[in-house]
Amino acid sequence: MSRIEQQFDFIREIDKEKLIERQTYISSGERKENDSEHAWHLAMMTILLSEYSNEQIDVLRTVTMVLLHDIVEIDAGDTYAYDDTAALDKREREQTAADRIFALLPDDQAVKLRGIWEEYEARETPEAKFAHTMDNIQPAMLNDATDGRAWEEHGVHLHQIMKRNERTGEGSHVLWDYALNNFILPNVKKGKIIDD
């Protein structure tokens, strides 16, 4: 295959991300968002909110990271944040998916994009930390916008949310504090999140 054919194979393949339904409802509450909508939303949030990063970040690299972070779910499926059973083999499923999906690209781009995906997973660079902050506060924002609907449907407890977000502030203390005080705690008060 030529380079351009490999690139278009990858581009066609990642279109399948539009079919991966998440558990978070869109802000109107009409339906649940899909992975591609989630990635787009995180990219826009990164552009708009990068000024609140704890450290200076390369915004384009972070945008690339959030656009890539869930493409492995084409094969691995979306693992709901509070599904402990599905989380047990999540890493293995996603690594296998990454092996297949990134291999569709020309070697140089496969190495580069797989590297950015691995950087996100490792959560060590300022970009990866901020990308995780975006990935964690976006569903909280949408859950709040839908009056805690998904939290209530799944019987989510405050301790689960706090555990999932124990490192969210590493990317942005300002945004984590904002999300906690404006999206999460008001829903505890309303009974949409079960208080421990």
PDB file of C-alpha atoms in Angstrom:
ATOM      1  CA  MET A   1       0.000   0.000   0.000  1.00  0.00           C
ATOM      2  CA  SER A   2       1.154   3.528  -0.709  1.00  0.00           C
ATOM      3  CA  ARG A   3       1.590   6.042   2.107  1.00  0.00           C
ATOM      4  CA  ILE A   4      -1.565   7.940   1.180  1.00  0.00           C
ATOM      5  CA  GLU A   5      -3.573   4.708   1.004  1.00  0.00           C
ATOM      6  CA  GLN A   6      -2.401   3.770   4.505  1.00  0.00           C
ATOM      7  CA  GLN A   7      -3.358   7.210   5.793  1.00  0.00           C
ATOM      8  CA  PHE A   8      -6.840   6.985   4.297  1.00  0.00           C
ATOM      9  CA  ASP A   9      -7.253   3.462   5.698  1.00  0.00           C
ATOM     10  CA  PHE A  10      -6.564   4.862   9.162  1.00  0.00           C
ATOM     11  CA  ILE A  11      -8.886   7.827   8.559  1.00  0.00           C
ATOM     12  CA  ARG A  12     -11.707   5.501   7.457  1.00  0.00           C
ATOM     13  CA  GLU A  13     -11.076   3.223  10.434  1.00  0.00           C
ATOM     14  CA  ILE A  14     -11.277   5.991  13.021  1.00  0.00           C
ATOM     15  CA  ASP A  15     -14.655   7.025  11.600  1.00  0.00           C
ATOM     16  CA  LYS A  16     -15.910   4.033  13.616  1.00  0.00           C
ATOM     17  CA  GLU A  17     -15.328   6.104  16.749  1.00  0.00           C
ATOM     18  CA  LYS A  18     -18.650   7.779  15.908  1.00  0.00           C
ATOM     19  CA  LEU A  19     -20.364   4.451  16.703  1.00  0.00           C
ATOM     20  CA  ILE A  20     -18.964   4.080  20.233  1.00  0.00           C
ATOM     21  CA  GLU A  21     -21.651   5.259  22.640  1.00  0.00           C
ATOM     22  CA  ARG A  22     -20.604   6.574  26.030  1.00  0.00           C
ATOM     23  CA  GLN A  23     -22.657   6.720  29.238  1.00  0.00           C
ATOM     24  CA  THR A  24     -22.680  10.526  29.385  1.00  0.00           C
ATOM     25  CA  TYR A  25     -25.662  12.373  27.958  1.00  0.00           C
ATOM     26  CA  ILE A  26     -25.207  15.411  25.744  1.00  0.00           C
ATOM     27  CA  SER A  27     -26.144  18.689  27.444  1.00  0.00           C
ATOM     28  CA  SER A  28     -29.743  18.628  26.163  1.00  0.00           C
ATOM     29  CA  GLY A  29     -30.235  15.148  27.657  1.00  0.00           C
ATOM     30  CA  GLU A  30     -31.715  13.890  24.371  1.00  0.00           C
ATOM     31  CA  ARG A  31     -29.195  11.099  23.908  1.00  0.00           C
ATOM     32  CA  LYS A  32     -25.795   9.858  24.988  1.00  0.00           C
ATOM     33  CA  GLU A  33     -22.679  11.252  23.357  1.00  0.00           C
ATOM     34  CA  ASN A  34     -20.355   9.130  21.229  1.00  0.00           C
ATOM     35  CA  ASP A  35     -16.580   8.926  21.428  1.00  0.00           C
ATOM     36  CA  SER A  36     -15.926  11.249  18.507  1.00  0.00           C
ATOM     37  CA  GLU A  37     -18.182  13.932  19.991  1.00  0.00           C
ATOM     38  CA  HIS A  38     -16.404  13.501  23.316  1.00  0.00           C
ATOM     39  CA  ALA A  39     -12.969  13.886  21.667  1.00  0.00           C
ATOM     40  CA  TRP A  40     -14.071  17.000  19.760  1.00  0.00           C
ATOM     41  CA  HIS A  41     -15.454  18.511  22.950  1.00  0.00           C
ATOM     42  CA  LEU A  42     -12.198  17.859  24.818  1.00  0.00           C
ATOM     43  CA  ALA A  43     -10.213  19.446  21.972  1.00  0.00           C
ATOM     44  CA  MET A  44     -12.326  22.608  22.152  1.00  0.00           C
ATOM     45  CA  MET A  45     -12.073  22.652  25.943  1.00  0.00           C
ATOM     46  CA  THR A  46      -8.293  22.341  25.704  1.00  0.00           C
ATOM     47  CA  ILE A  47      -8.098  25.321  23.356  1.00  0.00           C
ATOM     48  CA  LEU A  48     -10.361  27.432  25.554  1.00  0.00           C
ATOM     49  CA  LEU A  49      -9.163  26.387  29.013  1.00  0.00           C
ATOM     50  CA  SER A  50      -5.421  25.791  28.539  1.00  0.00           C
ATOM     51  CA  GLU A  51      -4.668  29.044  30.388  1.00  0.00           C
ATOM     52  CA  TYR A  52      -5.654  27.229  33.604  1.00  0.00           C
ATOM     53  CA  SER A  53      -3.077  24.472  33.256  1.00  0.00           C
ATOM     54  CA  ASN A  54      -0.810  24.092  36.288  1.00  0.00           C
ATOM     55  CA  GLU A  55       2.159  24.101  33.910  1.00  0.00           C
ATOM     56  CA  GLN A  56       2.833  25.525  30.447  1.00  0.00           C
ATOM     57  CA  ILE A  57       1.543  23.076  27.828  1.00  0.00           C
ATOM     58  CA  ASP A  58       1.912  22.575  24.101  1.00  0.00           C
ATOM     59  CA  VAL A  59      -1.751  23.126  23.191  1.00  0.00           C
ATOM     60  CA  LEU A  60      -1.527  21.459  19.759  1.00  0.00           C
ATOM     61  CA  ARG A  61       0.082  18.354  21.276  1.00  0.00           C
ATOM     62  CA  THR A  62      -2.610  18.262  23.970  1.00  0.00           C
ATOM     63  CA  VAL A  63      -5.374  18.679  21.380  1.00  0.00           C
ATOM     64  CA  THR A  64      -3.828  15.827  19.377  1.00  0.00           C
ATOM     65  CA  MET A  65      -3.728  13.750  22.553  1.00  0.00           C
ATOM     66  CA  VAL A  66      -7.398  14.244  23.403  1.00  0.00           C
ATOM     67  CA  LEU A  67      -8.404  13.530  19.811  1.00  0.00           C
ATOM     68  CA  LEU A  68      -6.456  10.251  19.940  1.00  0.00           C
ATOM     69  CA  HIS A  69      -7.081   9.112  23.494  1.00  0.00           C
ATOM     70  CA  ASP A  70     -10.203   7.010  22.875  1.00  0.00           C
ATOM     71  CA  ILE A  71      -9.669   5.658  19.348  1.00  0.00           C
ATOM     72  CA  VAL A  72      -8.697   2.319  20.898  1.00  0.00           C
ATOM     73  CA  GLU A  73     -12.329   2.011  21.988  1.00  0.00           C
ATOM     74  CA  ILE A  74     -13.155   1.154  18.359  1.00  0.00           C
ATOM     75  CA  ASP A  75     -11.992  -2.361  19.305  1.00  0.00           C
ATOM     76  CA  ALA A  76     -11.915  -2.242  23.117  1.00  0.00           C
ATOM     77  CA  GLY A  77     -15.294  -0.570  23.647  1.00  0.00           C
ATOM     78  CA  ASP A  78     -16.023   2.184  26.129  1.00  0.00           C
ATOM     79  CA  THR A  79     -15.384   1.174  29.718  1.00  0.00           C
ATOM     80  CA  TYR A  80     -17.734   3.082  31.999  1.00  0.00           C
ATOM     81  CA  ALA A  81     -15.792   5.065  34.578  1.00  0.00           C
ATOM     82  CA  TYR A  82     -17.470   3.315  37.513  1.00  0.00           C
ATOM     83  CA  ASP A  83     -17.536  -0.265  36.165  1.00  0.00           C
ATOM     84  CA  ASP A  84     -14.893  -2.001  38.281  1.00  0.00           C
ATOM     85  CA  THR A  85     -15.367  -5.366  36.564  1.00  0.00           C
ATOM     86  CA  ALA A  86     -14.834  -4.024  33.048  1.00  0.00           C
ATOM     87  CA  ALA A  87     -11.817  -2.051  34.275  1.00  0.00           C
ATOM     88  CA  LEU A  88      -9.968  -5.256  35.181  1.00  0.00           C
ATOM     89  CA  ASP A  89      -8.915  -6.044  31.598  1.00  0.00           C
ATOM     90  CA  LYS A  90      -9.270  -2.541  30.146  1.00  0.00           C
ATOM     91  CA  ARG A  91      -5.523  -1.946  29.726  1.00  0.00           C
ATOM     92  CA  GLU A  92      -5.026  -5.258  27.910  1.00  0.00           C
ATOM     93  CA  ARG A  93      -8.001  -4.654  25.590  1.00  0.00           C
ATOM     94  CA  GLU A  94      -6.802  -1.156  24.776  1.00  0.00           C
ATOM     95  CA  GLN A  95      -3.184  -2.194  24.140  1.00  0.00           C
ATOM     96  CA  THR A  96      -4.374  -4.873  21.692  1.00  0.00           C
ATOM     97  CA  ALA A  97      -6.574  -2.302  19.959  1.00  0.00           C
ATOM     98  CA  ALA A  98      -3.705   0.197  19.779  1.00  0.00           C
ATOM     99  CA  ASP A  99      -1.474  -2.452  18.187  1.00  0.00           C
ATOM    100  CA  ARG A 100      -4.000  -2.990  15.392  1.00  0.00           C
ATOM    101  CA  ILE A 101      -5.271   0.531  14.804  1.00  0.00           C
ATOM    102  CA  PHE A 102      -1.968   2.443  14.841  1.00  0.00           C
ATOM    103  CA  ALA A 103      -0.415  -0.231  12.591  1.00  0.00           C
ATOM    104  CA  LEU A 104      -2.702   0.967   9.788  1.00  0.00           C
ATOM    105  CA  LEU A 105      -0.590   4.127   9.496  1.00  0.00           C
ATOM    106  CA  PRO A 106       2.756   4.547   7.724  1.00  0.00           C
ATOM    107  CA  ASP A 107       5.518   3.561  10.162  1.00  0.00           C
ATOM    108  CA  ASP A 108       6.644   7.091  11.046  1.00  0.00           C
ATOM    109  CA  GLN A 109       3.122   8.301  11.786  1.00  0.00           C
ATOM    110  CA  ALA A 110       2.281   5.076  13.631  1.00  0.00           C
ATOM    111  CA  VAL A 111       5.252   5.604  15.937  1.00  0.00           C
ATOM    112  CA  LYS A 112       4.441   9.289  16.460  1.00  0.00           C
ATOM    113  CA  LEU A 113       0.716   8.916  17.156  1.00  0.00           C
ATOM    114  CA  ARG A 114       1.109   5.739  19.213  1.00  0.00           C
ATOM    115  CA  GLY A 115       3.720   7.635  21.229  1.00  0.00           C
ATOM    116  CA  ILE A 116       1.275  10.457  21.925  1.00  0.00           C
ATOM    117  CA  TRP A 117      -1.381   7.917  22.950  1.00  0.00           C
ATOM    118  CA  GLU A 118       1.117   6.179  25.262  1.00  0.00           C
ATOM    119  CA  GLU A 119       2.096   9.571  26.696  1.00  0.00           C
ATOM    120  CA  TYR A 120      -1.562  10.180  27.560  1.00  0.00           C
ATOM    121  CA  GLU A 121      -1.804   6.767  29.195  1.00  0.00           C
ATOM    122  CA  ALA A 122       1.373   7.328  31.251  1.00  0.00           C
ATOM    123  CA  ARG A 123       0.015  10.628  32.601  1.00  0.00           C
ATOM    124  CA  GLU A 124       3.446  12.079  33.374  1.00  0.00           C
ATOM    125  CA  THR A 125       3.872  15.117  31.100  1.00  0.00           C
ATOM    126  CA  PRO A 126       2.082  18.443  31.628  1.00  0.00           C
ATOM    127  CA  GLU A 127       0.135  17.769  28.399  1.00  0.00           C
ATOM    128  CA  ALA A 128      -1.010  14.330  29.551  1.00  0.00           C
ATOM    129  CA  LYS A 129      -2.010  15.633  32.968  1.00  0.00           C
ATOM    130  CA  PHE A 130      -4.049  18.439  31.412  1.00  0.00           C
ATOM    131  CA  ALA A 131      -5.636  16.055  28.888  1.00  0.00           C
ATOM    132  CA  HIS A 132      -6.783  13.852  31.781  1.00  0.00           C
ATOM    133  CA  THR A 133      -8.202  16.898  33.527  1.00  0.00           C
ATOM    134  CA  MET A 134     -10.254  17.648  30.420  1.00  0.00           C
ATOM    135  CA  ASP A 135     -11.331  13.989  30.154  1.00  0.00           C
ATOM    136  CA  ASN A 136     -12.528  13.970  33.756  1.00  0.00           C
ATOM    137  CA  ILE A 137     -14.288  17.315  34.030  1.00  0.00           C
ATOM    138  CA  GLN A 138     -16.141  17.136  30.692  1.00  0.00           C
ATOM    139  CA  PRO A 139     -18.438  14.279  31.808  1.00  0.00           C
ATOM    140  CA  ALA A 140     -18.938  15.997  35.178  1.00  0.00           C
ATOM    141  CA  MET A 141     -20.011  19.157  33.347  1.00  0.00           C
ATOM    142  CA  LEU A 142     -22.438  17.219  31.136  1.00  0.00           C
ATOM    143  CA  ASN A 143     -23.797  15.245  34.073  1.00  0.00           C
ATOM    144  CA  ASP A 144     -24.476  18.517  35.847  1.00  0.00           C
ATOM    145  CA  ALA A 145     -26.088  19.971  32.697  1.00  0.00           C
ATOM    146  CA  THR A 146     -28.500  17.006  32.626  1.00  0.00           C
ATOM    147  CA  ASP A 147     -29.392  17.322  36.312  1.00  0.00           C
ATOM    148  CA  GLY A 148     -27.160  14.406  37.292  1.00  0.00           C
ATOM    149  CA  ARG A 149     -29.040  11.990  35.048  1.00  0.00           C
ATOM    150  CA  ALA A 150     -26.269   9.452  34.335  1.00  0.00           C
ATOM    151  CA  TRP A 151     -24.974   9.610  37.915  1.00  0.00           C
ATOM    152  CA  GLU A 152     -28.488   8.897  39.165  1.00  0.00           C
ATOM    153  CA  GLU A 153     -29.133   6.109  36.631  1.00  0.00           C
ATOM    154  CA  HIS A 154     -25.934   4.327  37.651  1.00  0.00           C
ATOM    155  CA  GLY A 155     -26.273   4.970  41.383  1.00  0.00           C
ATOM    156  CA  VAL A 156     -22.880   6.690  41.541  1.00  0.00           C
ATOM    157  CA  HIS A 157     -21.441   7.463  44.974  1.00  0.00           C
ATOM    158  CA  LEU A 158     -19.388  10.506  45.885  1.00  0.00           C
ATOM    159  CA  HIS A 159     -16.471   8.294  46.980  1.00  0.00           C
ATOM    160  CA  GLN A 160     -16.359   6.789  43.457  1.00  0.00           C
ATOM    161  CA  ILE A 161     -16.166  10.232  41.881  1.00  0.00           C
ATOM    162  CA  MET A 162     -13.476  11.345  44.310  1.00  0.00           C
ATOM    163  CA  LYS A 163     -11.442   8.185  43.655  1.00  0.00           C
ATOM    164  CA  ARG A 164     -11.690   8.647  39.877  1.00  0.00           C
ATOM    165  CA  ASN A 165     -10.643  12.271  40.224  1.00  0.00           C
ATOM    166  CA  GLU A 166      -7.871  11.878  42.788  1.00  0.00           C
ATOM    167  CA  ARG A 167      -5.326  13.034  40.176  1.00  0.00           C
ATOM    168  CA  THR A 168      -7.508  15.445  38.174  1.00  0.00           C
ATOM    169  CA  GLY A 169      -5.981  18.467  39.893  1.00  0.00           C
ATOM    170  CA  GLU A 170      -2.527  17.493  38.575  1.00  0.00           C
ATOM    171  CA  GLY A 171      -3.477  19.080  35.265  1.00  0.00           C
ATOM    172  CA  SER A 172      -5.298  22.076  36.680  1.00  0.00           C
ATOM    173  CA  HIS A 173      -6.100  22.818  40.304  1.00  0.00           C
ATOM    174  CA  VAL A 174      -8.327  25.692  39.183  1.00  0.00           C
ATOM    175  CA  LEU A 175     -10.461  23.550  36.860  1.00  0.00           C
ATOM    176  CA  TRP A 176     -10.719  20.657  39.315  1.00  0.00           C
ATOM    177  CA  ASP A 177     -11.830  23.006  42.094  1.00  0.00           C
ATOM    178  CA  TYR A 178     -14.343  24.587  39.737  1.00  0.00           C
ATOM    179  CA  ALA A 179     -15.736  21.198  38.655  1.00  0.00           C
ATOM    180  CA  LEU A 180     -15.948  19.944  42.237  1.00  0.00           C
ATOM    181  CA  ASN A 181     -17.747  23.018  43.530  1.00  0.00           C
ATOM    182  CA  ASN A 182     -19.977  23.708  40.511  1.00  0.00           C
ATOM    183  CA  PHE A 183     -20.726  20.299  38.981  1.00  0.00           C
ATOM    184  CA  ILE A 184     -20.220  17.605  41.609  1.00  0.00           C
ATOM    185  CA  LEU A 185     -21.066  18.921  45.084  1.00  0.00           C
ATOM    186  CA  PRO A 186     -24.341  20.595  43.987  1.00  0.00           C
ATOM    187  CA  ASN A 187     -25.461  17.181  42.690  1.00  0.00           C
ATOM    188  CA  VAL A 188     -24.596  15.594  46.016  1.00  0.00           C
ATOM    189  CA  LYS A 189     -26.770  18.216  47.690  1.00  0.00           C
ATOM    190  CA  LYS A 190     -29.632  17.453  45.257  1.00  0.00           C
ATOM    191  CA  GLY A 191     -29.297  13.700  45.873  1.00  0.00           C
ATOM    192  CA  LYS A 192     -28.231  12.908  42.291  1.00  0.00           C
ATOM    193  CA  ILE A 193     -24.899  11.584  43.619  1.00  0.00           C
ATOM    194  CA  ILE A 194     -25.102   9.299  46.645  1.00  0.00           C
ATOM    195  CA  ASP A 195     -23.353  10.915  49.596  1.00  0.00           C
ATOM    196  CA  ASP A 196     -21.092   8.596  51.546  1.00  0.00           C
TER     197      ASP A 196
END
